[in-house]
Coordinates of C-alpha atoms in Angstrom, one line a residue:
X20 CA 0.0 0.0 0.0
X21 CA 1.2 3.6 -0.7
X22 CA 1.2 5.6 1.8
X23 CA -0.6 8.8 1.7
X24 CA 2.1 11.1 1.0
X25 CA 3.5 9.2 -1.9
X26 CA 1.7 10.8 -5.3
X27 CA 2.2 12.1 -8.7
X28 CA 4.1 15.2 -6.8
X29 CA 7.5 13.2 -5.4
X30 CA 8.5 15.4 -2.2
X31 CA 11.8 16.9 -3.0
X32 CA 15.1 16.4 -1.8
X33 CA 18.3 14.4 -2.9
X34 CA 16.9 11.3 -4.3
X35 CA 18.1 9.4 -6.5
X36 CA 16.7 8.7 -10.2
X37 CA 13.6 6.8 -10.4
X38 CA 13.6 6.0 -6.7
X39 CA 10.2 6.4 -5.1
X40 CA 9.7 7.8 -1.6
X41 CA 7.4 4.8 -0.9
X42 CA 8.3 1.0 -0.8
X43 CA 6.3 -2.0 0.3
X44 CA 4.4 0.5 2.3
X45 CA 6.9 2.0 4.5
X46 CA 8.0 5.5 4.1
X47 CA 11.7 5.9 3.7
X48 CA 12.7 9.8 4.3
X49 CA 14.5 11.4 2.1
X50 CA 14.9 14.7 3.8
X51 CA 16.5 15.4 6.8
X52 CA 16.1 19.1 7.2
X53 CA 13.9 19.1 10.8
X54 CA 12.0 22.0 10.3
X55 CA 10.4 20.9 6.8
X56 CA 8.9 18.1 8.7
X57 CA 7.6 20.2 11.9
X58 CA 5.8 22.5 9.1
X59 CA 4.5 19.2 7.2
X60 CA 2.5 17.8 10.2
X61 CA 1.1 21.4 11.1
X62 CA -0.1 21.4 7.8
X63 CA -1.2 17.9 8.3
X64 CA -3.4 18.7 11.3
X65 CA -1.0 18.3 14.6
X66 CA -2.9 18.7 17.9
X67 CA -4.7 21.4 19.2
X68 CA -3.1 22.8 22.5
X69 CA -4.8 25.0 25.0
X70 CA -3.3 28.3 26.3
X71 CA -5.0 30.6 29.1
X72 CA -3.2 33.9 27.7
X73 CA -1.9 36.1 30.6
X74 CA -2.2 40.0 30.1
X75 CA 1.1 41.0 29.7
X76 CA 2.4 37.8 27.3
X77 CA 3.2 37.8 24.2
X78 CA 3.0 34.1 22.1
X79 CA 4.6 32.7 19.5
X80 CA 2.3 30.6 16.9
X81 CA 4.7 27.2 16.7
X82 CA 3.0 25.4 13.9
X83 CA 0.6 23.8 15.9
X84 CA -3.5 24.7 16.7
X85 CA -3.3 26.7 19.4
X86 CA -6.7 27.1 21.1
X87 CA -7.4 29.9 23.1
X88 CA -10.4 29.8 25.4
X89 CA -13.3 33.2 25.1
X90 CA -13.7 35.0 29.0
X91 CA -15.5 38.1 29.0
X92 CA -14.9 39.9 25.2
X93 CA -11.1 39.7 24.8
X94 CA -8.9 41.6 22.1
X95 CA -6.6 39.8 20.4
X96 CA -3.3 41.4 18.4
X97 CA -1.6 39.4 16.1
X98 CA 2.0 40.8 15.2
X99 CA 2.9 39.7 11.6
X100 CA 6.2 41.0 11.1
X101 CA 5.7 45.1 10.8
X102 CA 2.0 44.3 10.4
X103 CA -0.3 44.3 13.4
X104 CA -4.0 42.9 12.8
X105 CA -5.9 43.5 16.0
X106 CA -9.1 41.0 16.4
X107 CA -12.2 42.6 18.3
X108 CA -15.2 41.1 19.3
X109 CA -18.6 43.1 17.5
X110 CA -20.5 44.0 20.4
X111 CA -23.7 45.9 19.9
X112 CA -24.2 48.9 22.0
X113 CA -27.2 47.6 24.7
X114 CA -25.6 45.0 26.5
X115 CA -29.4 43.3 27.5
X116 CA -29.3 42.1 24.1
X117 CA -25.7 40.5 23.5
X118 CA -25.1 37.7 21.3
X119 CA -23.8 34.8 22.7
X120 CA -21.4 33.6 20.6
X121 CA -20.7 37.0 19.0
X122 CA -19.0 37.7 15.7
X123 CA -15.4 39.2 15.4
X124 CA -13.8 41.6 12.9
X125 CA -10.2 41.7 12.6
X126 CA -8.8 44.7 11.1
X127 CA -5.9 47.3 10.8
X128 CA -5.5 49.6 13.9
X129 CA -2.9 51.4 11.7
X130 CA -6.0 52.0 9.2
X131 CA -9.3 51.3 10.4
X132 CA -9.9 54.2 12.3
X133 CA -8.2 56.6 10.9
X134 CA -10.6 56.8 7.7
X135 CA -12.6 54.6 5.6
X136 CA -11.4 51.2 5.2
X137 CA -11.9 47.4 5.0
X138 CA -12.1 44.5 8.0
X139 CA -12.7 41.3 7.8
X140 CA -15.6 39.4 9.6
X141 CA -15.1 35.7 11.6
X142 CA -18.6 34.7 12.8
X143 CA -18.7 31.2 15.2
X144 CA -18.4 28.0 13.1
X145 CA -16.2 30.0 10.5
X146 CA -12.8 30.3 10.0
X147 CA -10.9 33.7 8.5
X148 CA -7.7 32.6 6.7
X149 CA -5.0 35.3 5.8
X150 CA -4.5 34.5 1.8
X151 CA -3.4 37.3 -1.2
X152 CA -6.3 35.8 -3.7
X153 CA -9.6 36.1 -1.2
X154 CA -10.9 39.3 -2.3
X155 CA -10.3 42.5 -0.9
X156 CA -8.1 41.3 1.7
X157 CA -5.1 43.3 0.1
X158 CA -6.9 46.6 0.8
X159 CA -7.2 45.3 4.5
X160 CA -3.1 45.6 5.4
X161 CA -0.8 48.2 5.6
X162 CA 2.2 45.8 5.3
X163 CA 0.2 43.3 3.3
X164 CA 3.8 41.2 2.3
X165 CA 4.3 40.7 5.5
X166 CA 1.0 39.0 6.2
X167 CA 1.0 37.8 3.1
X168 CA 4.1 35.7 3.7
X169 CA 2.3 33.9 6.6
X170 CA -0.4 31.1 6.3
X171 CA -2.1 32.6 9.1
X172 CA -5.4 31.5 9.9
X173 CA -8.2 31.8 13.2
X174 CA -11.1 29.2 13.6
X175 CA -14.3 30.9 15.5
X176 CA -15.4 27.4 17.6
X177 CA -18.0 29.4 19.9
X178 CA -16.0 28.8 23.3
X179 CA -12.8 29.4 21.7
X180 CA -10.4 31.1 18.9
X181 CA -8.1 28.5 17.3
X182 CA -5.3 30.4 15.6
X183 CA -2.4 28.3 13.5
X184 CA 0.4 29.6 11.2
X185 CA 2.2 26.4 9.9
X186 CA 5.3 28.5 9.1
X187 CA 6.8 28.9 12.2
X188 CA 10.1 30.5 11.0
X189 CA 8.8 33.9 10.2
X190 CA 7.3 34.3 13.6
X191 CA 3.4 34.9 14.3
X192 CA 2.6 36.2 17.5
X193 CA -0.9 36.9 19.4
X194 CA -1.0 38.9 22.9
X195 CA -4.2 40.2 24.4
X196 CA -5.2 44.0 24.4
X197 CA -6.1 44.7 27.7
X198 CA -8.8 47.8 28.3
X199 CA -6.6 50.6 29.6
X200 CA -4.5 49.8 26.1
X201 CA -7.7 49.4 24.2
X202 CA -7.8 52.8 22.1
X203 CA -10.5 51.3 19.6
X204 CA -13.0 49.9 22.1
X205 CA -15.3 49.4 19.7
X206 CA -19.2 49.8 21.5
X207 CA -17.9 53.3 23.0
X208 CA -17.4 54.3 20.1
X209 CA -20.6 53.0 18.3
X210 CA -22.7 54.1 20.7
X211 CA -20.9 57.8 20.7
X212 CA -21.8 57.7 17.0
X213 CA -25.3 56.5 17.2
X214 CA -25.6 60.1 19.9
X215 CA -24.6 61.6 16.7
X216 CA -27.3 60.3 14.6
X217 CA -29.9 60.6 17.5
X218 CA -28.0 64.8 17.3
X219 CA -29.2 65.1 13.5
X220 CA -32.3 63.3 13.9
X221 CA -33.8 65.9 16.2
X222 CA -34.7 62.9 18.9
X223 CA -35.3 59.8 19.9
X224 CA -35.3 58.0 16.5
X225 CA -39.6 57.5 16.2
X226 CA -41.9 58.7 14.1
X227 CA -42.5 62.2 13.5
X228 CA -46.0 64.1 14.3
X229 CA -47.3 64.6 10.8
X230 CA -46.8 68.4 10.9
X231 CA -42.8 67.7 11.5
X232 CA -42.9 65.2 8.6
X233 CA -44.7 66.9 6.3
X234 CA -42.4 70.2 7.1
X235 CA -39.2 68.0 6.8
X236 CA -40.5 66.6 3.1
X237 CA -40.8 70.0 2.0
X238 CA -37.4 71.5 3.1
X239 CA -36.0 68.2 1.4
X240 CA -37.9 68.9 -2.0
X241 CA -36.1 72.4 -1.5
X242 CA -33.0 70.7 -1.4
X243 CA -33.7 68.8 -4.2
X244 CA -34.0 71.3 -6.3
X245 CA -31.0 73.2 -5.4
X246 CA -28.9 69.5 -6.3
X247 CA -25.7 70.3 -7.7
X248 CA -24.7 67.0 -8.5
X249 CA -27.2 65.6 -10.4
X250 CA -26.8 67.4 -14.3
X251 CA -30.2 68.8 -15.6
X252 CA -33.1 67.1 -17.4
X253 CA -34.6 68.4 -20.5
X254 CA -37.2 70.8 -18.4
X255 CA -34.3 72.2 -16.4
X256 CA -34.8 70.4 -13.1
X257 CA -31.7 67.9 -11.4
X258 CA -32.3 64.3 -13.4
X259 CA -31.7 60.9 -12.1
X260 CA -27.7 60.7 -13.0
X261 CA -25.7 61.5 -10.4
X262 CA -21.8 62.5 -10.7
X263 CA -19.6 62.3 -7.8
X264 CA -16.3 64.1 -7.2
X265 CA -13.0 62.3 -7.3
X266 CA -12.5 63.3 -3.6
X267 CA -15.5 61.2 -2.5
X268 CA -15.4 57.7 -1.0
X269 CA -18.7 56.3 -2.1
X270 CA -20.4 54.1 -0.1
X271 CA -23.0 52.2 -1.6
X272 CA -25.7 50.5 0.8
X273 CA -28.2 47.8 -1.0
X274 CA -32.1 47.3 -0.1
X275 CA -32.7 48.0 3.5
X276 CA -36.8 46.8 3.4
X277 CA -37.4 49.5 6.5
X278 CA -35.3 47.7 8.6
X279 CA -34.2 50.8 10.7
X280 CA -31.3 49.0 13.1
X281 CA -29.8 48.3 9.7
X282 CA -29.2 51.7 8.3
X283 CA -27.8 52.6 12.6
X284 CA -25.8 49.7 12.1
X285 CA -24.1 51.1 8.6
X286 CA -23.8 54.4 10.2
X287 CA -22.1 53.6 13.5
X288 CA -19.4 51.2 11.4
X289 CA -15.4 51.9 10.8
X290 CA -15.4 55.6 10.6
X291 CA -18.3 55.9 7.7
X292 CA -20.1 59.0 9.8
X293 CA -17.0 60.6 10.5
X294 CA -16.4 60.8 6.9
X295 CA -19.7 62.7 5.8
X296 CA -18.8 64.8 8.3
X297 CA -15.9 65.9 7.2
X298 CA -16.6 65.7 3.9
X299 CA -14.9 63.0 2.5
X300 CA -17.7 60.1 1.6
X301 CA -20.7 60.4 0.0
X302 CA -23.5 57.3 1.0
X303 CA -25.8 56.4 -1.7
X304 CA -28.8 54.2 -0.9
X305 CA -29.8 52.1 -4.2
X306 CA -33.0 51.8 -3.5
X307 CA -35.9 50.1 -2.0
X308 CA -35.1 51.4 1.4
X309 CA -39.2 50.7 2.2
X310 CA -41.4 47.7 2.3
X311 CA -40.5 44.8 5.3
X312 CA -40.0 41.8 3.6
X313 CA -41.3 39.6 6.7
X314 CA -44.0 37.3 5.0
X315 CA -47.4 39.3 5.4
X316 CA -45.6 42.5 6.2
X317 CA -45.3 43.8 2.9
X318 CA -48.2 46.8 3.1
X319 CA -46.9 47.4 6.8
X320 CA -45.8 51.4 6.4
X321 CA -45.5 52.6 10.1
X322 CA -41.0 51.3 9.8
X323 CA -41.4 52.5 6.9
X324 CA -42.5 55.6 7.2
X325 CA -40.0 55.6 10.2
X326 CA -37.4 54.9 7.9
X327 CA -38.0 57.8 4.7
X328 CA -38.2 60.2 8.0
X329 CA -34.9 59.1 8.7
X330 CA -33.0 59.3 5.2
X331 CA -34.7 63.0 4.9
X332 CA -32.9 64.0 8.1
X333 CA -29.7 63.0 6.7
X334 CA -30.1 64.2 3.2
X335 CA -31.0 67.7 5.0
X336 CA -27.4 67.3 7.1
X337 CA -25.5 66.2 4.1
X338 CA -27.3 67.4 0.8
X339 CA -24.4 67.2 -1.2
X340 CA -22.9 63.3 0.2
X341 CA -26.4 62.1 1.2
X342 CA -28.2 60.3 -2.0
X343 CA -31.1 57.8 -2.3
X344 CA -32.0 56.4 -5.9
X345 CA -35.0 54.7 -6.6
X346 CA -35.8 51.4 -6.5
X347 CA -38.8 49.1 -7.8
X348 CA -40.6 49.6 -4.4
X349 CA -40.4 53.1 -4.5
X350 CA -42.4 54.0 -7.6
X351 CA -45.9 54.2 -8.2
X352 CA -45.7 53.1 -11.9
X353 CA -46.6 50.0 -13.1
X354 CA -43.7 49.6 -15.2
X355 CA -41.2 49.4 -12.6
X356 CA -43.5 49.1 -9.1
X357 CA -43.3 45.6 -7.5
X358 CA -45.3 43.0 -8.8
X359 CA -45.3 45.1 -12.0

């Protein structure tokens, strides 16, 4: 019988001509260099061990699975060479409603908040691998050769992170962030920048009286008028194209169906209010913002009235990096409505 590591692909080394690594079923190795085989059985699954990380230590990935038990919300660093990719646990802002086991998003502290930028997401059951052809993951790293180089990789197992990086030599290393070094700590700042949104909404985010609505519809129609970026149609009013400037960062948000926490959600993530505020995105809805999609909850209107009072507060605080264009629920024409 062959053994499992004998195949079309001879493992290389000083053998000589037509010799096979495989005889009568017993393996006869051909290479001596140590490390190549330490880095072979991590890749070939060596056991997990168990590490209780202490505050102030710093570990060194050895090619092996090492498991690292979840107490409280820790956050991880992982040092990559000259990149650092800190690990955070996404809490939500009320605490009474935590998700046990929560999702984490890894991302550049170098980067992430500092301005617009991507992260990368590791929900339980899933596991987030560090590789140069999974898309966007180049625009995640500041020194992406360096993590790059690595075969760095984190299982989410519920109770536990299980990080690995087969390729020892290059030296991976995870600590823990503890609070008082915690500059991010992500649900302050969420819930600082939902305060912000409550600021521009006027309130508590509910319904508006009718009289309040139906002033806020009209300053918006005012606005819409005025709109800069959208060239004029053929009876001199702003069409349906719009053209951004270069110096906007566009960010593009699908069908939200009157799901309000949603839209808060968007809002309160990387540094996406910041930048309307200081004038460097523009957010674009694409539609279909109304309607719940909950079976029988199509003709509900009361979220989504909740909802278009909402997107007019914005548009109002940033006319010109605030858009919404129409979608197939949002038209009463029967050539485009829903259904139609």
């Amino acid at each position: 019988m062959h053994s499992p590591l004998a195949s079309s692909h001879p493992i290389p080394g000083d053998m000589a001509a037509g010799q096979h690594p495989c005889r009568y079923g017993k393996f006869t190795p051909m290479i001596k260099n140590s490390s190549f085989w330490k880095n072979l059985l991590g890749y070939l699954g060596a056991a997990d061990e168990t590490v209780i990380l202490a505050p102030s230590q710093k570990l060194r990935l050895s090619g092996k699975r090492t498991r690292i038990p979840l107490s409280g919300s820790p956050v991880f660093e992982v040092e990559m060479g000259k990149q650092r990719l800190q690990v955070h646990p996404d809490l939500g802002v009320d605490k009474r409603v935590q998700r046990t086991p929560y999702d984490f998003i890894a991302f550049d502290p170098q980067r992430y908040c500092t301005g617009i930028s991507h992260c990368l997401r590791l929900s339980p059951g899933e596991t987030l691998a560090i590789d140069r052809y999974a898309e966007h993951q180049a625009y995640v790293f500041s020194s992406p050769r360096d993590a790059f180089r690595r075969h760095f990789s984190v299982l989410h197992d519920g109770d536990a992170l299980i990080f690995r990086d087969p390729v020892s030599e290059l030296g991976t290393y995870i600590s823990l962030v503890d609070e008082e070094h915690d500059t991010f700590h992500l649900p302050d700042r969420r819930a600082a920048t939902l305060q912000r949104v409550v600021d521009i909404f006027g309130g508590p985010i509910k319904a508006l009286p009718p009289e309040e609505a139906l002033n806020t519809l009209r300053k918006v129609n005012r606005c819409l008028r005025d709109q800069t970026l959208c060239p004029k149609d053929s009876v001199g009013n702003p069409g349906g194209v719009l053209q951004l400037p270069s110096q906007l960062t566009p960010i593009l948000v699908g069908d939200l169906h009157a799901q309000i926490d949603n839209l808060l959600k968007i809002l309160s993530e990387n540094r996406f209010l910041e930048s309307l505020e200081n004038g460097q995105a523009a957010l674009i809805l694409i539609g279909d913002a109304v309607h719940p999609e909950q079976d029988g909850k199509l003709e509900e209107m009361h979220s989504s009235l909740l909802m278009m009072d909402l997107i007019f507060k914005l548009k109002l605080r940033f006319p010109e990096q605030f858009f919404y264009i129409i979608g197939n629920h949002d038209s009463f024409s029967h050539d485009v409505m829903k259904h139609g």
